[in-house]
PDB file of C-alpha atoms in Angstrom:
ATOM      1  CA  UNK Z1302       0.000   0.000   0.000  1.00 51.00           C
ATOM      2  CA  UNK Z1303       1.346   3.398  -0.987  1.00 49.00           C
ATOM      3  CA  UNK Z1304       2.434   5.599   1.914  1.00 49.00           C
ATOM      4  CA  UNK Z1305       1.051   9.113   2.147  1.00 49.00           C
ATOM      5  CA  UNK Z1306       3.871  11.638   2.417  1.00 49.00           C
ATOM      6  CA  UNK Z1307       3.684  14.033   5.328  1.00 50.00           C
ATOM      7  CA  UNK Z1308       5.051  17.578   5.157  1.00 49.00           C
ATOM      8  CA  UNK Z1309       7.856  18.184   7.687  1.00 49.00           C
ATOM      9  CA  UNK Z1310       7.274  20.812  10.338  1.00 48.00           C
ATOM     10  CA  UNK Z1311       8.967  24.198  10.193  1.00 49.00           C
ATOM     11  CA  UNK Z1312      11.209  23.149  13.089  1.00 49.00           C
ATOM     12  CA  UNK Z1313      12.377  20.020  11.227  1.00 47.00           C
ATOM     13  CA  UNK Z1314      13.075  21.730   7.921  1.00 42.00           C
ATOM     14  CA  UNK Z1315      14.872  24.710   9.485  1.00 43.00           C
ATOM     15  CA  UNK Z1316      17.218  22.372  11.342  1.00 42.00           C
ATOM     16  CA  UNK Z1317      18.749  21.357   8.007  1.00 41.00           C
ATOM     17  CA  UNK Z1318      21.592  23.393   6.518  1.00 36.00           C
ATOM     18  CA  UNK Z1319      19.409  24.366   3.568  1.00 36.00           C
ATOM     19  CA  UNK Z1320      15.696  24.612   4.195  1.00 37.00           C
ATOM     20  CA  UNK Z1321      13.202  24.128   1.323  1.00 35.00           C
ATOM     21  CA  UNK Z1322      10.871  27.002   0.475  1.00 36.00           C
ATOM     22  CA  UNK Z1323       7.577  25.536   1.648  1.00 36.00           C
ATOM     23  CA  UNK Z1324       6.034  28.007   3.979  1.00 37.00           C
ATOM     24  CA  UNK Z1325       4.284  31.341   3.719  1.00 38.00           C
ATOM     25  CA  UNK Z1326       3.524  33.589   6.678  1.00 39.00           C
ATOM     26  CA  UNK Z1327      -0.024  34.184   7.804  1.00 41.00           C
ATOM     27  CA  UNK Z1328      -1.622  36.426  10.382  1.00 40.00           C
ATOM     28  CA  UNK Z1329      -1.306  35.630  14.054  1.00 39.00           C
ATOM     29  CA  UNK Z1330      -4.063  36.535  16.523  1.00 39.00           C
ATOM     30  CA  UNK Z1331      -2.805  39.051  19.075  1.00 38.00           C
ATOM     31  CA  UNK Z1332      -3.912  41.912  21.255  1.00 38.00           C
ATOM     32  CA  UNK Z1333      -6.595  44.192  19.898  1.00 42.00           C
ATOM     33  CA  UNK Z1334      -5.297  46.917  17.606  1.00 49.00           C
ATOM     34  CA  UNK Z1335      -8.425  48.948  16.901  1.00 58.00           C
ATOM     35  CA  UNK Z1336      -6.577  52.107  15.894  1.00 78.00           C
ATOM     36  CA  UNK Z1337      -4.564  50.367  13.188  1.00 79.00           C
ATOM     37  CA  UNK Z1338      -7.640  48.519  11.945  1.00 84.00           C
ATOM     38  CA  UNK Z1339      -9.657  51.731  11.725  1.00 84.00           C
ATOM     39  CA  UNK Z1340      -6.894  53.411   9.748  1.00 83.00           C
ATOM     40  CA  UNK Z1341      -6.743  50.511   7.316  1.00 87.00           C
ATOM     41  CA  UNK Z1342     -10.498  50.581   6.883  1.00 88.00           C
ATOM     42  CA  UNK Z1343     -10.511  54.355   6.373  1.00 85.00           C
ATOM     43  CA  UNK Z1344      -7.735  54.101   3.775  1.00 84.00           C
ATOM     44  CA  UNK Z1345      -9.683  51.402   1.935  1.00 88.00           C
ATOM     45  CA  UNK Z1346     -13.023  53.213   1.973  1.00 87.00           C
ATOM     46  CA  UNK Z1347     -11.421  56.553   1.045  1.00 84.00           C
ATOM     47  CA  UNK Z1348     -10.191  54.886  -2.140  1.00 82.00           C
ATOM     48  CA  UNK Z1349     -13.611  53.323  -2.783  1.00 86.00           C
ATOM     49  CA  UNK Z1350     -12.298  49.774  -2.461  1.00 87.00           C
ATOM     50  CA  UNK Z1351     -14.259  46.793  -1.171  1.00 89.00           C
ATOM     51  CA  UNK Z1352     -12.803  44.061   1.021  1.00 91.00           C
ATOM     52  CA  UNK Z1353     -13.022  41.715  -1.966  1.00 90.00           C
ATOM     53  CA  UNK Z1354     -11.016  44.103  -4.158  1.00 90.00           C
ATOM     54  CA  UNK Z1355      -8.312  44.586  -1.534  1.00 90.00           C
ATOM     55  CA  UNK Z1356      -8.176  40.831  -1.014  1.00 90.00           C
ATOM     56  CA  UNK Z1357      -7.622  40.295  -4.740  1.00 89.00           C
ATOM     57  CA  UNK Z1358      -4.950  43.004  -4.863  1.00 88.00           C
ATOM     58  CA  UNK Z1359      -3.073  41.908  -1.739  1.00 88.00           C
ATOM     59  CA  UNK Z1360      -3.554  38.151  -1.653  1.00 89.00           C
ATOM     60  CA  UNK Z1361      -4.855  38.390   1.938  1.00 91.00           C
ATOM     61  CA  UNK Z1362      -8.122  36.578   2.631  1.00 91.00           C
ATOM     62  CA  UNK Z1363     -11.220  38.774   2.874  1.00 90.00           C
ATOM     63  CA  UNK Z1364     -12.122  37.270   6.263  1.00 90.00           C
ATOM     64  CA  UNK Z1365      -8.645  38.104   7.560  1.00 90.00           C
ATOM     65  CA  UNK Z1366      -8.921  41.679   6.293  1.00 91.00           C
ATOM     66  CA  UNK Z1367     -12.252  42.057   8.061  1.00 90.00           C
ATOM     67  CA  UNK Z1368     -10.825  40.784  11.368  1.00 89.00           C
ATOM     68  CA  UNK Z1369      -7.867  43.162  11.135  1.00 88.00           C
ATOM     69  CA  UNK Z1370     -10.112  46.145  10.371  1.00 88.00           C
ATOM     70  CA  UNK Z1371     -12.308  45.286  13.351  1.00 89.00           C
ATOM     71  CA  UNK Z1372      -9.373  44.961  15.747  1.00 84.00           C
ATOM     72  CA  UNK Z1373      -9.840  41.208  16.193  1.00 85.00           C
ATOM     73  CA  UNK Z1374      -6.430  40.308  14.755  1.00 84.00           C
ATOM     74  CA  UNK Z1375      -3.041  42.011  14.665  1.00 81.00           C
ATOM     75  CA  UNK Z1376      -1.227  41.535  11.317  1.00 82.00           C
ATOM     76  CA  UNK Z1377       2.354  40.374  11.072  1.00 79.00           C
ATOM     77  CA  UNK Z1378       4.715  42.727   9.247  1.00 75.00           C
ATOM     78  CA  UNK Z1379       4.675  40.892   5.910  1.00 78.00           C
ATOM     79  CA  UNK Z1380       0.868  40.725   5.878  1.00 85.00           C
ATOM     80  CA  UNK Z1381       0.633  44.413   6.762  1.00 83.00           C
ATOM     81  CA  UNK Z1382       2.925  45.217   3.860  1.00 81.00           C
ATOM     82  CA  UNK Z1383       0.739  43.201   1.466  1.00 86.00           C
ATOM     83  CA  UNK Z1384      -2.371  45.064   2.605  1.00 89.00           C
ATOM     84  CA  UNK Z1385      -0.835  48.529   2.300  1.00 84.00           C
ATOM     85  CA  UNK Z1386       0.366  47.704  -1.190  1.00 83.00           C
ATOM     86  CA  UNK Z1387      -3.147  46.502  -2.001  1.00 86.00           C
ATOM     87  CA  UNK Z1388      -4.640  49.863  -1.027  1.00 85.00           C
ATOM     88  CA  UNK Z1389      -1.715  51.873  -2.474  1.00 80.00           C
ATOM     89  CA  UNK Z1390      -0.768  53.298   0.922  1.00 78.00           C
ATOM     90  CA  UNK Z1391       2.529  54.229   2.571  1.00 70.00           C
ATOM     91  CA  UNK Z1392       2.848  51.809   5.486  1.00 72.00           C
ATOM     92  CA  UNK Z1393       4.223  54.583   7.715  1.00 64.00           C
ATOM     93  CA  UNK Z1394       0.928  56.504   7.429  1.00 65.00           C
ATOM     94  CA  UNK Z1395      -0.764  53.758   9.448  1.00 66.00           C
ATOM     95  CA  UNK Z1396       1.334  54.539  12.495  1.00 64.00           C
ATOM     96  CA  UNK Z1397       1.280  58.331  12.355  1.00 56.00           C
ATOM     97  CA  UNK Z1398      -1.008  60.645  10.393  1.00 52.00           C
ATOM     98  CA  UNK Z1399       1.412  63.574  10.427  1.00 52.00           C
ATOM     99  CA  UNK Z1400       3.136  64.079   7.088  1.00 50.00           C
ATOM    100  CA  UNK Z1401       6.150  66.113   6.058  1.00 46.00           C
ATOM    101  CA  UNK Z1402       5.830  67.119   2.438  1.00 50.00           C
ATOM    102  CA  UNK Z1403       9.433  68.194   1.909  1.00 47.00           C
ATOM    103  CA  UNK Z1404      11.427  65.246   0.471  1.00 57.00           C
ATOM    104  CA  UNK Z1405      14.781  66.954   1.161  1.00 66.00           C
ATOM    105  CA  UNK Z1406      16.632  67.911   4.347  1.00 79.00           C
ATOM    106  CA  UNK Z1407      14.334  65.991   6.688  1.00 83.00           C
ATOM    107  CA  UNK Z1408      15.165  64.768  10.181  1.00 88.00           C
ATOM    108  CA  UNK Z1409      13.279  62.780  12.774  1.00 90.00           C
ATOM    109  CA  UNK Z1410      14.068  62.099  16.429  1.00 94.00           C
ATOM    110  CA  UNK Z1411      12.289  59.360  18.383  1.00 92.00           C
ATOM    111  CA  UNK Z1412      12.924  59.353  22.120  1.00 95.00           C
ATOM    112  CA  UNK Z1413      13.356  56.053  23.917  1.00 93.00           C
ATOM    113  CA  UNK Z1414       9.981  54.369  24.416  1.00 91.00           C
ATOM    114  CA  UNK Z1415       8.093  56.910  22.272  1.00 92.00           C
ATOM    115  CA  UNK Z1416       7.835  54.873  19.072  1.00 92.00           C
ATOM    116  CA  UNK Z1417       4.482  53.632  17.802  1.00 90.00           C
ATOM    117  CA  UNK Z1418       3.759  50.172  19.302  1.00 91.00           C
ATOM    118  CA  UNK Z1419       2.559  47.302  17.152  1.00 88.00           C
ATOM    119  CA  UNK Z1420       2.300  44.004  19.075  1.00 89.00           C
ATOM    120  CA  UNK Z1421       2.058  40.550  17.473  1.00 88.00           C
ATOM    121  CA  UNK Z1422       2.250  37.040  18.910  1.00 89.00           C
ATOM    122  CA  UNK Z1423       5.943  36.675  18.021  1.00 93.00           C
ATOM    123  CA  UNK Z1424       7.374  40.210  18.103  1.00 94.00           C
ATOM    124  CA  UNK Z1425       6.471  43.461  19.862  1.00 94.00           C
ATOM    125  CA  UNK Z1426       7.418  46.211  17.411  1.00 92.00           C
ATOM    126  CA  UNK Z1427       8.121  49.850  18.266  1.00 94.00           C
ATOM    127  CA  UNK Z1428       8.032  51.717  14.959  1.00 91.00           C
ATOM    128  CA  UNK Z1429      10.442  54.670  14.806  1.00 94.00           C
ATOM    129  CA  UNK Z1430      10.472  57.951  12.853  1.00 91.00           C
ATOM    130  CA  UNK Z1431       6.732  57.731  12.203  1.00 87.00           C
ATOM    131  CA  UNK Z1432       6.477  61.483  11.604  1.00 87.00           C
ATOM    132  CA  UNK Z1433       8.245  61.035   8.262  1.00 83.00           C
ATOM    133  CA  UNK Z1434       6.287  59.566   5.361  1.00 76.00           C
ATOM    134  CA  UNK Z1435       7.562  58.374   1.977  1.00 74.00           C
ATOM    135  CA  UNK Z1436      10.658  56.843   3.554  1.00 79.00           C
ATOM    136  CA  UNK Z1437      12.756  54.254   1.750  1.00 81.00           C
ATOM    137  CA  UNK Z1438      13.397  52.335   4.965  1.00 88.00           C
ATOM    138  CA  UNK Z1439      11.258  51.431   7.969  1.00 89.00           C
ATOM    139  CA  UNK Z1440      13.224  51.470  11.245  1.00 94.00           C
ATOM    140  CA  UNK Z1441      11.902  49.904  14.419  1.00 93.00           C
ATOM    141  CA  UNK Z1442      12.918  48.286  17.663  1.00 96.00           C
ATOM    142  CA  UNK Z1443      11.494  44.891  18.442  1.00 96.00           C
ATOM    143  CA  UNK Z1444      11.143  42.710  21.498  1.00 97.00           C
ATOM    144  CA  UNK Z1445      11.452  39.077  20.420  1.00 97.00           C
ATOM    145  CA  UNK Z1446       8.707  37.142  22.178  1.00 96.00           C
ATOM    146  CA  UNK Z1447       9.011  33.947  20.129  1.00 96.00           C
ATOM    147  CA  UNK Z1448      11.009  31.129  21.736  1.00 96.00           C
ATOM    148  CA  UNK Z1449      10.515  28.446  19.104  1.00 95.00           C
ATOM    149  CA  UNK Z1450       9.824  28.055  15.401  1.00 94.00           C
ATOM    150  CA  UNK Z1451       6.594  26.404  16.485  1.00 93.00           C
ATOM    151  CA  UNK Z1452       5.433  29.900  17.510  1.00 94.00           C
ATOM    152  CA  UNK Z1453       5.230  30.879  13.829  1.00 93.00           C
ATOM    153  CA  UNK Z1454       2.544  29.744  11.370  1.00 90.00           C
ATOM    154  CA  UNK Z1455       5.217  29.618   8.662  1.00 90.00           C
ATOM    155  CA  UNK Z1456       8.101  31.513   7.150  1.00 91.00           C
ATOM    156  CA  UNK Z1457       7.904  35.297   7.222  1.00 89.00           C
ATOM    157  CA  UNK Z1458       8.630  36.776   3.787  1.00 86.00           C
ATOM    158  CA  UNK Z1459       7.995  40.090   2.036  1.00 84.00           C
ATOM    159  CA  UNK Z1460       9.557  42.574  -0.383  1.00 83.00           C
ATOM    160  CA  UNK Z1461      12.835  44.350   0.338  1.00 88.00           C
ATOM    161  CA  UNK Z1462      15.925  43.753   2.440  1.00 93.00           C
ATOM    162  CA  UNK Z1463      16.523  43.756   6.200  1.00 95.00           C
ATOM    163  CA  UNK Z1464      19.207  44.645   8.713  1.00 97.00           C
ATOM    164  CA  UNK Z1465      19.011  43.480  12.315  1.00 97.00           C
ATOM    165  CA  UNK Z1466      21.334  44.247  15.252  1.00 98.00           C
ATOM    166  CA  UNK Z1467      20.955  42.750  18.734  1.00 98.00           C
ATOM    167  CA  UNK Z1468      20.583  45.306  21.545  1.00 98.00           C
ATOM    168  CA  UNK Z1469      20.066  42.878  24.427  1.00 98.00           C
ATOM    169  CA  UNK Z1470      19.806  39.142  24.931  1.00 98.00           C
ATOM    170  CA  UNK Z1471      20.563  36.415  22.405  1.00 98.00           C
ATOM    171  CA  UNK Z1472      18.621  35.492  19.273  1.00 98.00           C
ATOM    172  CA  UNK Z1473      18.714  32.727  16.702  1.00 98.00           C
ATOM    173  CA  UNK Z1474      18.058  33.692  13.094  1.00 98.00           C
ATOM    174  CA  UNK Z1475      16.447  31.038  10.893  1.00 97.00           C
ATOM    175  CA  UNK Z1476      16.451  31.537   7.115  1.00 96.00           C
ATOM    176  CA  UNK Z1477      15.410  29.358   4.196  1.00 94.00           C
ATOM    177  CA  UNK Z1478      18.732  28.845   2.482  1.00 94.00           C
ATOM    178  CA  UNK Z1479      21.255  29.028   5.341  1.00 95.00           C
ATOM    179  CA  UNK Z1480      21.993  27.195   8.573  1.00 96.00           C
ATOM    180  CA  UNK Z1481      20.530  28.877  11.677  1.00 97.00           C
ATOM    181  CA  UNK Z1482      22.866  31.432  13.267  1.00 98.00           C
ATOM    182  CA  UNK Z1483      23.044  32.669  16.869  1.00 98.00           C
ATOM    183  CA  UNK Z1484      23.572  36.397  17.453  1.00 98.00           C
ATOM    184  CA  UNK Z1485      24.736  38.006  20.700  1.00 98.00           C
ATOM    185  CA  UNK Z1486      24.641  41.663  21.780  1.00 98.00           C
ATOM    186  CA  UNK Z1487      26.292  43.809  19.092  1.00 98.00           C
ATOM    187  CA  UNK Z1488      26.053  41.095  16.406  1.00 98.00           C
ATOM    188  CA  UNK Z1489      24.084  41.867  13.256  1.00 98.00           C
ATOM    189  CA  UNK Z1490      22.756  40.286  10.087  1.00 98.00           C
ATOM    190  CA  UNK Z1491      21.567  41.536   6.692  1.00 98.00           C
ATOM    191  CA  UNK Z1492      19.359  39.437   4.426  1.00 96.00           C
ATOM    192  CA  UNK Z1493      16.902  39.404   1.544  1.00 94.00           C
ATOM    193  CA  UNK Z1494      13.368  39.754   2.915  1.00 91.00           C
ATOM    194  CA  UNK Z1495      11.899  37.541   0.172  1.00 89.00           C
ATOM    195  CA  UNK Z1496      13.819  34.648   1.682  1.00 93.00           C
ATOM    196  CA  UNK Z1497      11.747  33.003   4.389  1.00 93.00           C
ATOM    197  CA  UNK Z1498      12.947  34.005   7.845  1.00 95.00           C
ATOM    198  CA  UNK Z1499      12.065  33.847  11.541  1.00 96.00           C
ATOM    199  CA  UNK Z1500      13.795  35.178  14.667  1.00 97.00           C
ATOM    200  CA  UNK Z1501      13.541  33.581  18.116  1.00 98.00           C
ATOM    201  CA  UNK Z1502      14.918  34.630  21.483  1.00 98.00           C
ATOM    202  CA  UNK Z1503      17.258  32.260  23.304  1.00 98.00           C
ATOM    203  CA  UNK Z1504      17.440  34.460  26.400  1.00 94.00           C
ATOM    204  CA  UNK Z1505      15.457  34.023  29.599  1.00 93.00           C
ATOM    205  CA  UNK Z1506      14.182  37.565  29.035  1.00 95.00           C
ATOM    206  CA  UNK Z1507      12.869  38.729  25.665  1.00 97.00           C
ATOM    207  CA  UNK Z1508      15.757  39.816  23.453  1.00 98.00           C
ATOM    208  CA  UNK Z1509      15.665  43.311  21.937  1.00 98.00           C
ATOM    209  CA  UNK Z1510      16.852  44.209  18.462  1.00 98.00           C
ATOM    210  CA  UNK Z1511      17.013  47.220  16.191  1.00 98.00           C
ATOM    211  CA  UNK Z1512      15.455  46.290  12.851  1.00 95.00           C
ATOM    212  CA  UNK Z1513      15.555  48.135   9.530  1.00 95.00           C
ATOM    213  CA  UNK Z1514      13.563  47.109   6.448  1.00 92.00           C
ATOM    214  CA  UNK Z1515      13.751  48.514   2.935  1.00 86.00           C
ATOM    215  CA  UNK Z1516      11.148  48.478   0.195  1.00 66.00           C
ATOM    216  CA  UNK Z1517       8.461  50.383   2.083  1.00 55.00           C
ATOM    217  CA  UNK Z1518       7.483  53.696   0.456  1.00 36.00           C
ATOM    218  CA  UNK Z1519       9.041  52.740  -2.863  1.00 29.00           C
ATOM    219  CA  UNK Z1520       6.525  49.926  -3.238  1.00 28.00           C
ATOM    220  CA  UNK Z1521       3.421  51.834  -2.177  1.00 28.00           C
TER     221      UNK Z1521
END
């Protein structure tokens, strides 16, 4: 009798030196984020788009979009990027409605702890420099809550490139095409965001990192 093949778990595949591209990130339920959901809904309705149209443009399920808009689900970064591209919106506008029209000679200062929070099940983001729109990078600090690859529904992947530097604690960086690597305080990594990736904390306390992503305003 023919055996039915079973798909290996994310933990099993990531343990190999080269991990097959099998997974795509989804949305993880988290704390309510009504403000973000309302802004997404307002951006969609202002452009006269239906949930079905945004779903077709972004590739995010209509039911998921509805839950996010109603504050019942907090989107992971890659999903949020898909949605903002689907509604032709600068992702930074979701976190701060102030805009600076001048594209030259700009500066932004974010005091410690004053970034815009965006919690998810795996990471607690603090988005920085939210008063500047049309940026080519998105900087943020993140507290790494995840302790295992089992905490993720699948690989995280999106457009652009990323730089990550550890501020406190120890993290392990899992990527599709490379062996997992452990980073201590002061260590950093740079990688292609389209390559599946996931970061977990190895510390007793949540590790903290500074994270920079490209491909934000340029894609919206």
